mmCIF file of C-alpha atoms and ligand atoms in Angstrom:
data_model
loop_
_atom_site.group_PDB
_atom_site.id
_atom_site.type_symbol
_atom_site.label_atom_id
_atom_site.label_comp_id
_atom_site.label_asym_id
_atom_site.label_seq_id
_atom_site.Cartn_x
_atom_site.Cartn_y
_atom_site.Cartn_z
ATOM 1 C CA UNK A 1 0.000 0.000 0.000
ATOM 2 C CA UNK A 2 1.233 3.482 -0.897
ATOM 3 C CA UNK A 3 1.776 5.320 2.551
ATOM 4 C CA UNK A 4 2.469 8.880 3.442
ATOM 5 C CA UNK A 5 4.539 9.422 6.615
ATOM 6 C CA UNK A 6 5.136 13.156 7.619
ATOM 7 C CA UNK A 7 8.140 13.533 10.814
ATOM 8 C CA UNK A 8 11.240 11.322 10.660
ATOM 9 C CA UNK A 9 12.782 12.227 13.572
ATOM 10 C CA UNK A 10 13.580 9.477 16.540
ATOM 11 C CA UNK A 11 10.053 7.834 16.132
ATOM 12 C CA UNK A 12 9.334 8.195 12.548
ATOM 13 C CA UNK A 13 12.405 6.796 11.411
ATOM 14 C CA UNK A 14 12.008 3.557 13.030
ATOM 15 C CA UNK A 15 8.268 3.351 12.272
ATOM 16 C CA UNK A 16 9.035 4.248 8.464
ATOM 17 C CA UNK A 17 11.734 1.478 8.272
ATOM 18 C CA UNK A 18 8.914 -1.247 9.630
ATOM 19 C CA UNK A 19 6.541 -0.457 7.379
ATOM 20 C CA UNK A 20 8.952 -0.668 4.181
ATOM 21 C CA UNK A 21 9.892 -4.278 5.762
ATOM 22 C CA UNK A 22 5.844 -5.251 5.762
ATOM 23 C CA UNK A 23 6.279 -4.359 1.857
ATOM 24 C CA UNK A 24 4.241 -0.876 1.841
ATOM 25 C CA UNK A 25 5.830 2.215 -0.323
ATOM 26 C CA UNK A 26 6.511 4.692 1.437
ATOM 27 C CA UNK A 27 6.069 8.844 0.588
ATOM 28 C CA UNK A 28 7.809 10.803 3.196
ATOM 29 C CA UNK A 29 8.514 14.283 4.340
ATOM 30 C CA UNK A 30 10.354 16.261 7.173
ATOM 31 C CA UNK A 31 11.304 19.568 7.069
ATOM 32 C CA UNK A 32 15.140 18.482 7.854
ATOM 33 C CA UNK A 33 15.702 17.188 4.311
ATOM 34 C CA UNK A 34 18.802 15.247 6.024
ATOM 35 C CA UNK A 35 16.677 12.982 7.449
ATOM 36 C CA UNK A 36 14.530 12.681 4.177
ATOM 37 C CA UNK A 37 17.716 11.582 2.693
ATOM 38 C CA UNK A 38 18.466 9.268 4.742
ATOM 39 C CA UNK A 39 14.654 7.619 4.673
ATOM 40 C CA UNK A 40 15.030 7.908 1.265
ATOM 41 C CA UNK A 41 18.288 5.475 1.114
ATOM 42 C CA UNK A 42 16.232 3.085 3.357
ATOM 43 C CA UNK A 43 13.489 2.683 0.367
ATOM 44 C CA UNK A 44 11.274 5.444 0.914
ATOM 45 C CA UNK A 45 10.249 7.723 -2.242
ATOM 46 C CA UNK A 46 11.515 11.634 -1.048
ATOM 47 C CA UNK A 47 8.982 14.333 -1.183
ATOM 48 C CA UNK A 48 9.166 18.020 -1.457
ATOM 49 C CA UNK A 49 6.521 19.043 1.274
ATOM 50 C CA UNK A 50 3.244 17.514 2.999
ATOM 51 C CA UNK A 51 1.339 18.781 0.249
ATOM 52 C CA UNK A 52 2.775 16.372 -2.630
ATOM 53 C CA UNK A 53 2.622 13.767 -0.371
ATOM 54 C CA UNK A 54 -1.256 14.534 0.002
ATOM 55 C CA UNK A 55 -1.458 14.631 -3.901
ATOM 56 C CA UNK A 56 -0.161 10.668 -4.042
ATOM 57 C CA UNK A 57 -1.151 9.277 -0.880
ATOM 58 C CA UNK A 58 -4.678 8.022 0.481
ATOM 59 C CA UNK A 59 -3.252 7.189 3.895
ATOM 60 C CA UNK A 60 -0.756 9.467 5.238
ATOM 61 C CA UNK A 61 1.005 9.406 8.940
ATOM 62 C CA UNK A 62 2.245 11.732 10.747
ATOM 63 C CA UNK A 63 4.509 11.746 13.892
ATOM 64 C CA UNK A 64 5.326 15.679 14.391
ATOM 65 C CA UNK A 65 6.134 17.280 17.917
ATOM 66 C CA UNK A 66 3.076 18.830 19.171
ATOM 67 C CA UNK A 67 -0.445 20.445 17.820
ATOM 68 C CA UNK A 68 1.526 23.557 16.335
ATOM 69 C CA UNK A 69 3.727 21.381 13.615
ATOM 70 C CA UNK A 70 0.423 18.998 13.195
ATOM 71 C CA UNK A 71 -1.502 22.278 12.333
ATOM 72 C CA UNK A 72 1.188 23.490 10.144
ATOM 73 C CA UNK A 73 1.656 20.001 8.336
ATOM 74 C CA UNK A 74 -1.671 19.832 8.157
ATOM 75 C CA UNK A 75 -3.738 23.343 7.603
ATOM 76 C CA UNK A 76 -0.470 25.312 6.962
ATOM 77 C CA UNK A 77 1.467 26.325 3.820
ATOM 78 C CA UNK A 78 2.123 23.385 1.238
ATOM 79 C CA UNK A 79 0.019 21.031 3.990
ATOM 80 C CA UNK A 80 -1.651 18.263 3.620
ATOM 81 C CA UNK A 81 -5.031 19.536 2.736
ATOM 82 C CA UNK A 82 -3.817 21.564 -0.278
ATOM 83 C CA UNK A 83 -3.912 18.975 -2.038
ATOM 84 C CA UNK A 84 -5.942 15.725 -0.168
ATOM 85 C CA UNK A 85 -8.134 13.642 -2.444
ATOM 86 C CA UNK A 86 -11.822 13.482 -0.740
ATOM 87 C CA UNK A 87 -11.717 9.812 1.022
ATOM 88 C CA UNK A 88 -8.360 10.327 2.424
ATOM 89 C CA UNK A 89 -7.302 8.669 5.615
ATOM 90 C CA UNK A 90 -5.074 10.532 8.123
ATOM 91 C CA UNK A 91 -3.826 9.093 11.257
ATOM 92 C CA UNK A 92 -1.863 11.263 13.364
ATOM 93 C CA UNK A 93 0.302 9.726 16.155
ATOM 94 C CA UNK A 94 1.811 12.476 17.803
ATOM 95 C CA UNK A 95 1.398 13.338 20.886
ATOM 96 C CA UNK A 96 -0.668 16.732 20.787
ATOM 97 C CA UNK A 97 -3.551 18.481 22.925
ATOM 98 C CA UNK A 98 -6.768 16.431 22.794
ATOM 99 C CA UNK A 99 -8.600 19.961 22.125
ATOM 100 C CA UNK A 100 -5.988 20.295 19.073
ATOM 101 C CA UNK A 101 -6.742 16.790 17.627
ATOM 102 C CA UNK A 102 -10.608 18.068 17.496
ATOM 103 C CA UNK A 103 -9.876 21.281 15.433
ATOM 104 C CA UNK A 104 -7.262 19.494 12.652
ATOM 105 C CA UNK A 105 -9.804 16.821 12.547
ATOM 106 C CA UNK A 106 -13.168 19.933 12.292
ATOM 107 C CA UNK A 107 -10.165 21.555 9.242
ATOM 108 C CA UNK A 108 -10.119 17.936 7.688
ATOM 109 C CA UNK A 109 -13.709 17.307 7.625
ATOM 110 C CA UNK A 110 -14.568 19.988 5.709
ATOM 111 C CA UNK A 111 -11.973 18.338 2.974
ATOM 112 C CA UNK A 112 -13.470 14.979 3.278
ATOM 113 C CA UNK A 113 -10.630 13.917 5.070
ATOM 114 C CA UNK A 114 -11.003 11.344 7.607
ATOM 115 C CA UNK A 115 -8.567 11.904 10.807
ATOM 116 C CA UNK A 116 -7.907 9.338 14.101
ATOM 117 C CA UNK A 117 -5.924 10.402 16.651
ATOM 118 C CA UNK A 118 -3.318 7.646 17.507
ATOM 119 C CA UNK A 119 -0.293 8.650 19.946
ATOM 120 C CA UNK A 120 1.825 5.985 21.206
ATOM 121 C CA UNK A 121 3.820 4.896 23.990
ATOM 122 C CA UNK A 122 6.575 2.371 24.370
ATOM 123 C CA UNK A 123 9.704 5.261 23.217
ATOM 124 C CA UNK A 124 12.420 4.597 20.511
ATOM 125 C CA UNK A 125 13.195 0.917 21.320
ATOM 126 C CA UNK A 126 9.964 0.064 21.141
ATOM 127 C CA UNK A 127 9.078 1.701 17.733
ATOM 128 C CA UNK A 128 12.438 0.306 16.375
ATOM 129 C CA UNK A 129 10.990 -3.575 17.402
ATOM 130 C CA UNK A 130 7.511 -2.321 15.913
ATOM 131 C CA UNK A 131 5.919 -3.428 19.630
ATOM 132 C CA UNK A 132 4.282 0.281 20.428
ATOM 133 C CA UNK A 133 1.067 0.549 22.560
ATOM 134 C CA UNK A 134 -1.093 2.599 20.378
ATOM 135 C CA UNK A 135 -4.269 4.930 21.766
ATOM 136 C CA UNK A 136 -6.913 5.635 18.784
ATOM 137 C CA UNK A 137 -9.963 8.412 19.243
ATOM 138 C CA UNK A 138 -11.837 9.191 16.096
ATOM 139 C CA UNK A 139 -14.330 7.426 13.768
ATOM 140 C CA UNK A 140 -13.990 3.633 14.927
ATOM 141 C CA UNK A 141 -14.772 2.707 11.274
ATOM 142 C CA UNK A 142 -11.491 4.289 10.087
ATOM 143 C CA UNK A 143 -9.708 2.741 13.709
ATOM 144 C CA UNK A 144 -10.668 -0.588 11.489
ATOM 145 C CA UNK A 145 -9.551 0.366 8.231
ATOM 146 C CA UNK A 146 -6.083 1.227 9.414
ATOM 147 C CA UNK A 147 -5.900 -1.303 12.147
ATOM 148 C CA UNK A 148 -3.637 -3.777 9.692
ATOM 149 C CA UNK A 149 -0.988 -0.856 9.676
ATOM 150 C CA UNK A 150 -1.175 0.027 13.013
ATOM 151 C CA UNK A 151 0.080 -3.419 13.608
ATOM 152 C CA UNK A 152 2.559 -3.634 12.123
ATOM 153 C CA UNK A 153 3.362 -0.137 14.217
ATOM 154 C CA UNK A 154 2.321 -1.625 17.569
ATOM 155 C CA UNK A 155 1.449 -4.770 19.427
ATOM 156 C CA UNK A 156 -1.671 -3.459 21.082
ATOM 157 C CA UNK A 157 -3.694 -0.403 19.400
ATOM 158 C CA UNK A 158 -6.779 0.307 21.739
ATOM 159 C CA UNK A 159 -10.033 2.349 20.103
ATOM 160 C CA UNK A 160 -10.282 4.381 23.427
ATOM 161 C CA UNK A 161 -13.364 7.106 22.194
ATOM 162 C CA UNK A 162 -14.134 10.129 20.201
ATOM 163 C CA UNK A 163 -11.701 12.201 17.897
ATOM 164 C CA UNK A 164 -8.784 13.376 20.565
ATOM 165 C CA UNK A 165 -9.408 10.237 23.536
ATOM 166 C CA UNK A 166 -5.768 9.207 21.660
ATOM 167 C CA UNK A 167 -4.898 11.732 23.166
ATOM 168 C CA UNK A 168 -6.443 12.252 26.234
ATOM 169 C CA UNK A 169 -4.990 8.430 26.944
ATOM 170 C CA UNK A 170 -1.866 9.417 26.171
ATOM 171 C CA UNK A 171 -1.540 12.187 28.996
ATOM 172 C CA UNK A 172 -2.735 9.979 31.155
ATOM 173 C CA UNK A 173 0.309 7.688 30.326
ATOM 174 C CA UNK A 174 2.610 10.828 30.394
ATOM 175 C CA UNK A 175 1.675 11.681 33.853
ATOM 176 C CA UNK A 176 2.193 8.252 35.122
ATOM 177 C CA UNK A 177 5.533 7.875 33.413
ATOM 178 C CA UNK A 178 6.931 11.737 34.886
ATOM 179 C CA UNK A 179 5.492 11.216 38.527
ATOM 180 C CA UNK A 180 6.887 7.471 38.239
ATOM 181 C CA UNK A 181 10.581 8.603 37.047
ATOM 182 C CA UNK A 182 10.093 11.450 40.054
ATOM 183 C CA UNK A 183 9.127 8.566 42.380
ATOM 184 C CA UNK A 184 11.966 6.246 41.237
ATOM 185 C CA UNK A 185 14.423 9.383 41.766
ATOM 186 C CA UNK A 186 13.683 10.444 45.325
ATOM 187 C CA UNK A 187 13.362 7.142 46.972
ATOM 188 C CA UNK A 188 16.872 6.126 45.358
ATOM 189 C CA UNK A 189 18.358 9.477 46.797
ATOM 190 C CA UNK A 190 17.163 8.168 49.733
ATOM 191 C CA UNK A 191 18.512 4.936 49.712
ATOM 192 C CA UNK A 192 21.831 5.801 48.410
ATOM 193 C CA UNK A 193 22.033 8.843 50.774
ATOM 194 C CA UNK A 194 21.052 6.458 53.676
ATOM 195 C CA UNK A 195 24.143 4.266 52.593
ATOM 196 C CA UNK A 196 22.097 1.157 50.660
ATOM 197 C CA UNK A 197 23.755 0.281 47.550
ATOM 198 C CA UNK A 198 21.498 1.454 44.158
ATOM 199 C CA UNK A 199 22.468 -2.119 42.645
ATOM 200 C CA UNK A 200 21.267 -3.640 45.542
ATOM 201 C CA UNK A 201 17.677 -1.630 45.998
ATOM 202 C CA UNK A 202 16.890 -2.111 42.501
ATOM 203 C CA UNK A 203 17.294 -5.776 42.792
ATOM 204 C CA UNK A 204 15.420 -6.159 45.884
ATOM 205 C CA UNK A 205 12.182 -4.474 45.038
ATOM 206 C CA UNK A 206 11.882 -4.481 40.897
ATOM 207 C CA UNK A 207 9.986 -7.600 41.505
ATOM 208 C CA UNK A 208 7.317 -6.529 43.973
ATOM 209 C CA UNK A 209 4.474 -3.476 44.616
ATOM 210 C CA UNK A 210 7.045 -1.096 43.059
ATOM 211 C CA UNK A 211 8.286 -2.285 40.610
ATOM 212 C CA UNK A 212 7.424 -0.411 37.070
ATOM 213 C CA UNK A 213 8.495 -0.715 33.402
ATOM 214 C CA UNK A 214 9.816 2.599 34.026
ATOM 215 C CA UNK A 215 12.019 1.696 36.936
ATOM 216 C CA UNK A 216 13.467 -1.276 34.410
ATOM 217 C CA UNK A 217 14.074 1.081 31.794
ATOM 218 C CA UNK A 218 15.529 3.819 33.694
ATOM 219 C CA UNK A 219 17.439 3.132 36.519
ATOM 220 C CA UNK A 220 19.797 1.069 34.440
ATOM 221 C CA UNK A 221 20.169 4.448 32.637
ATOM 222 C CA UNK A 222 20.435 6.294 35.658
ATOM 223 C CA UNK A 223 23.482 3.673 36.631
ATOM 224 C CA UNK A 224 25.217 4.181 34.272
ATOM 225 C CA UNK A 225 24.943 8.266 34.399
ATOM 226 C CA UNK A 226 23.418 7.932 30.634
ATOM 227 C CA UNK A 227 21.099 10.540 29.526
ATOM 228 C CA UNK A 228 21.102 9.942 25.895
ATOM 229 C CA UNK A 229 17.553 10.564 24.259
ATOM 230 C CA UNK A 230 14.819 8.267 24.585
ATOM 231 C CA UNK A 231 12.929 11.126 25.205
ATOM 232 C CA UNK A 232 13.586 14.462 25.516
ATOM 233 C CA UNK A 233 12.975 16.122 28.739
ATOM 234 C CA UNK A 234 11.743 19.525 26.782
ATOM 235 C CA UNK A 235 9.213 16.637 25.226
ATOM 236 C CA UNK A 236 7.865 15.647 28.540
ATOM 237 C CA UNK A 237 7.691 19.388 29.533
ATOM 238 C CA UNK A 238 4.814 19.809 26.164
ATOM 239 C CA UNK A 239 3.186 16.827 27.364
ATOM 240 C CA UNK A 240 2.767 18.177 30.805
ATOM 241 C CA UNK A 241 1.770 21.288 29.673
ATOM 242 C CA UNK A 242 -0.970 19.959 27.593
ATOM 243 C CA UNK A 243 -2.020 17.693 30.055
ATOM 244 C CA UNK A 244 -2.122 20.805 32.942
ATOM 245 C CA UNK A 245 -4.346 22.786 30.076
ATOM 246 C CA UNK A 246 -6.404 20.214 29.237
ATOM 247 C CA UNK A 247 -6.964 19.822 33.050
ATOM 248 C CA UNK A 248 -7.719 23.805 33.533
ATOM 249 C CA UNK A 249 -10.051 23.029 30.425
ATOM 250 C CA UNK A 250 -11.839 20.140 32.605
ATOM 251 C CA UNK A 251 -11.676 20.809 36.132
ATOM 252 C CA UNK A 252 -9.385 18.183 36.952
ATOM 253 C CA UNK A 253 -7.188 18.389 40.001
ATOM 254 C CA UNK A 254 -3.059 17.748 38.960
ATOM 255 C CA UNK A 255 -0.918 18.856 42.222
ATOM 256 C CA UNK A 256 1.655 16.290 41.311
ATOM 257 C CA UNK A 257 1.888 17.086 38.302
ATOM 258 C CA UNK A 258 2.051 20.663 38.598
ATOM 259 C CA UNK A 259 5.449 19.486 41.055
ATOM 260 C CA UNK A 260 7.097 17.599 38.518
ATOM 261 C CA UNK A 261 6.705 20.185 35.815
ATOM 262 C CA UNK A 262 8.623 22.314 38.013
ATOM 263 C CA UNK A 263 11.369 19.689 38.069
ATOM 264 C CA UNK A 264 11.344 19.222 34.133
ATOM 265 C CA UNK A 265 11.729 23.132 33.706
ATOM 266 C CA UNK A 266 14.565 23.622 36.397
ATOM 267 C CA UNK A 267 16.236 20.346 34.614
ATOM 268 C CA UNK A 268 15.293 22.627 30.960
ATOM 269 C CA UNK A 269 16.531 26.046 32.241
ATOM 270 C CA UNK A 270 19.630 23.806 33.314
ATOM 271 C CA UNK A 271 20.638 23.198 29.289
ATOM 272 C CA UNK A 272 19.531 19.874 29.670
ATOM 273 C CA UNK A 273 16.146 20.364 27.626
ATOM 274 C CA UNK A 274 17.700 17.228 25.029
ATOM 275 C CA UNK A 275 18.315 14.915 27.768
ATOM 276 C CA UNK A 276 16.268 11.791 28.720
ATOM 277 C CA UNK A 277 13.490 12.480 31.025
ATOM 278 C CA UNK A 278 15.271 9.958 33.522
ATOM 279 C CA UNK A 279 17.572 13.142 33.986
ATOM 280 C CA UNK A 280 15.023 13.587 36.796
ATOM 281 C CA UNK A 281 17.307 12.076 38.836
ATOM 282 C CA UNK A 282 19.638 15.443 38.335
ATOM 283 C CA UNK A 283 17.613 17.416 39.741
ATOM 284 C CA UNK A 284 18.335 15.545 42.840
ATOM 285 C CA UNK A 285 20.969 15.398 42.451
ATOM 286 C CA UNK A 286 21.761 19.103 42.041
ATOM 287 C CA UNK A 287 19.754 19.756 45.435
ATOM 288 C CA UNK A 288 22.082 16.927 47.430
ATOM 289 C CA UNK A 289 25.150 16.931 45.481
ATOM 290 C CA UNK A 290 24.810 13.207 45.479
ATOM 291 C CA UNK A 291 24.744 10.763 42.137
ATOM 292 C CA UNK A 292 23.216 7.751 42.098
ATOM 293 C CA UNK A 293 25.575 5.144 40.238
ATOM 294 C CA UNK A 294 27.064 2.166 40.142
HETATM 295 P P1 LIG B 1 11.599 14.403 17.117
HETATM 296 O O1 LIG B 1 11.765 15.831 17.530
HETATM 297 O O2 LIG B 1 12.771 13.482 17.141
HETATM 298 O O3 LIG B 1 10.995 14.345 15.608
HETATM 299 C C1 LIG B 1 10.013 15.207 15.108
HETATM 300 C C2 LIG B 1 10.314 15.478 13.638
HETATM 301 O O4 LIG B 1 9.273 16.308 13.091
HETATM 302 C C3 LIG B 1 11.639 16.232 13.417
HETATM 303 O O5 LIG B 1 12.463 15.480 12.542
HETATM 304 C C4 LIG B 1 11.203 17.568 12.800
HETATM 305 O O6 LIG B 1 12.126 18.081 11.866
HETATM 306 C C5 LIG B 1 9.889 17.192 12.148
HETATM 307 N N1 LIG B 1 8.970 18.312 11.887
HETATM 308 C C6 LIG B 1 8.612 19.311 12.728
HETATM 309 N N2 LIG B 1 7.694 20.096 12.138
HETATM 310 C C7 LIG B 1 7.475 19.597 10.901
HETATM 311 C C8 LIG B 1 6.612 19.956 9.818
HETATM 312 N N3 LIG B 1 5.799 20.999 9.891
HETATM 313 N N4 LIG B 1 6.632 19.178 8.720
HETATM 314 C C9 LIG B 1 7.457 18.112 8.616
HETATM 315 N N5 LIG B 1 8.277 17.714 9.600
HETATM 316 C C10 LIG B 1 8.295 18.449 10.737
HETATM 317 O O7 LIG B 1 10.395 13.834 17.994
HETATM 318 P P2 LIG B 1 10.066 12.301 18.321
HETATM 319 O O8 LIG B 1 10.804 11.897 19.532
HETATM 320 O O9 LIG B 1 10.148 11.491 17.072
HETATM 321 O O10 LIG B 1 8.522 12.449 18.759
HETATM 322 C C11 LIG B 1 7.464 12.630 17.814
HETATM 323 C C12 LIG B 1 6.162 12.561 18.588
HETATM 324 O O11 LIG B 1 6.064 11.287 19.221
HETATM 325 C C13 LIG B 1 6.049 13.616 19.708
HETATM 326 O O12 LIG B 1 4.737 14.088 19.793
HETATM 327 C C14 LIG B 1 6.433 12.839 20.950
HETATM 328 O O13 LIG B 1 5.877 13.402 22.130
HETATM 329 C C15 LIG B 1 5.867 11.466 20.624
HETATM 330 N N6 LIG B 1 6.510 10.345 21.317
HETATM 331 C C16 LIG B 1 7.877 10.270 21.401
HETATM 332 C C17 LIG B 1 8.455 9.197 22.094
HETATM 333 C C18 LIG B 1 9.965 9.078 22.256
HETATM 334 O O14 LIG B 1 10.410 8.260 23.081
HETATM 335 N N7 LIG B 1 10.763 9.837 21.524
HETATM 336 C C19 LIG B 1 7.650 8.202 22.666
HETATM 337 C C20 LIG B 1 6.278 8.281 22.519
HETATM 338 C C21 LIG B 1 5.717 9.362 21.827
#
């Protein structure tokens, strides 16, 4: 099948390169042309803006920042629906304000475009081995129609509600994983400061109450003192911030999130904005001039 796929950056690459294995052609555009290039010696056909890919593609993907560079991919200049065929399919699976998802999707309507929200969790490793957990809002008809691709995207992809409940899950999941990461980080200061070896704590609780698939993924990182993106801290501080907004929107009560958002913009105002969100731990770190490693 001839698929569009709009954002190659650490997610889209990976998720391009999967569906090229299952045998689809792929159209795809960034605005970094390196990164076209190098899609482009992977097997992908190379295209000049969102636009052209609209012109070829029925189904087109995108995997953009946040709702600003889905709008502009989208509704902007040279975006998709200058030049979308009636019937068209788009499923975007970035991770962007529910209340954003609604007005792309109002914009695409109006073209005869059909739009699902589908954001993802699972990071980089897990959209490299194709095993993402995918959350869908939109028309559950369409849901179906692209559920074949979405597989071969994720291992689970779960039809959660209405255009922008993608999204809505998916804040859910990003508060979790920040206030987890935070958790992890001050009850290993703790331990460490307290003279318990990190090794040592890990091993002893990963397999009870507190253990997480965030504490497996991260405190190995945090061992080792490596930061390298996964996912950007700056990342986690737009996901926060449309999760606090969407809360003002619906009277929802976030205290610990509004904490850890704190944390993520000291650790941003820090330089360390392109660092893993398990730099959490830093911040810590900072306040007790303490590390946690092995
Ligand atoms: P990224 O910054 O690595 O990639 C985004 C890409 O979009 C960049 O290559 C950028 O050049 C491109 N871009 C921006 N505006 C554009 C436009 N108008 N047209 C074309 N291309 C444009 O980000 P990422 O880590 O791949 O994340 C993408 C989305 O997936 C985000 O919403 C993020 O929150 C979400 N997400 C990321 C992870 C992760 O671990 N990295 C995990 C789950 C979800």
């Amino acid at each position: 099948m001839q698929i569009g796929f709009i954002g190659l950056g650490i997610m889209g690459k990976p998720m391009v390169r999967n569906l090229l294995k299952a045998g689809h052609e792929l159209h795809v555009y960034d605005i970094e042309q390196k990164y076209v290039s190098e899609m482009e010696a992977a097997g992908a056909v190379p295209e000049i803006s969102s636009a052209a890919i609209a012109a070829k593609c029925r189904l087109i993907i995108t995997m953009l920042p946040n709702s600003e560079h889905v709008k502009a991919a989208v509704m902007g200049k040279d975006g998709i629906l200058e030049q979308a065929q009636p019937g068209t399919i788009l499923v975007d699976m970035s991770s962007i304000a529910p209340l954003a998802s609604k007005e792309i999707c109002e914009a695409c309507e109006k073209k005869e475009v059909r739009m699902i929200d589908a954001p993802v969790s699972g990071g980089e490793p897990k959209a490299v081995d194709g095993t993402l957990s995918i959350m869908a809002g939109g028309d559950e008809a369409v849901f179906e129609e692209v559920y074949d691709i979405l597989s071969v995207l994720g291992s689970s992809a779960v039809h959660c509600g209405a255009i922008g409940a993608g999204n809505t899950t998916k804040l859910a999941n990003q508060i979790i994983v920040a206030l987890n990461i935070a958790a992890v980080s001050e009850a290993f200061m703790l331990s460490t400061k307290a003279g318990v070896e990190p090794e040592k704590v890990f091993d002893a609780i990963k397999g009870g109450l507190a253990g997480s698939t965030v504490m497996n993924a991260k405190i190995p990182m945090i061992l080792d003192g490596n930061f390298e993106p996964g996912f950007k801290i700056d990342l986690h501080i737009k996901d926060l911030r449309n999760a606090i907004n969407t809360g003002n929107a619906q009277g929802a009560f976030l205290p610990l999130t509004t904490q850890v958002m704190e944390i993520l913009q000291t650790l941003h105002a820090d330089g360390l904005g392109d660092s893993d969100h398990s730099a959490i731990v830093r911040f810590y770190e900072k306040v007790t001039g303490t590390e946690i490693r092995k």
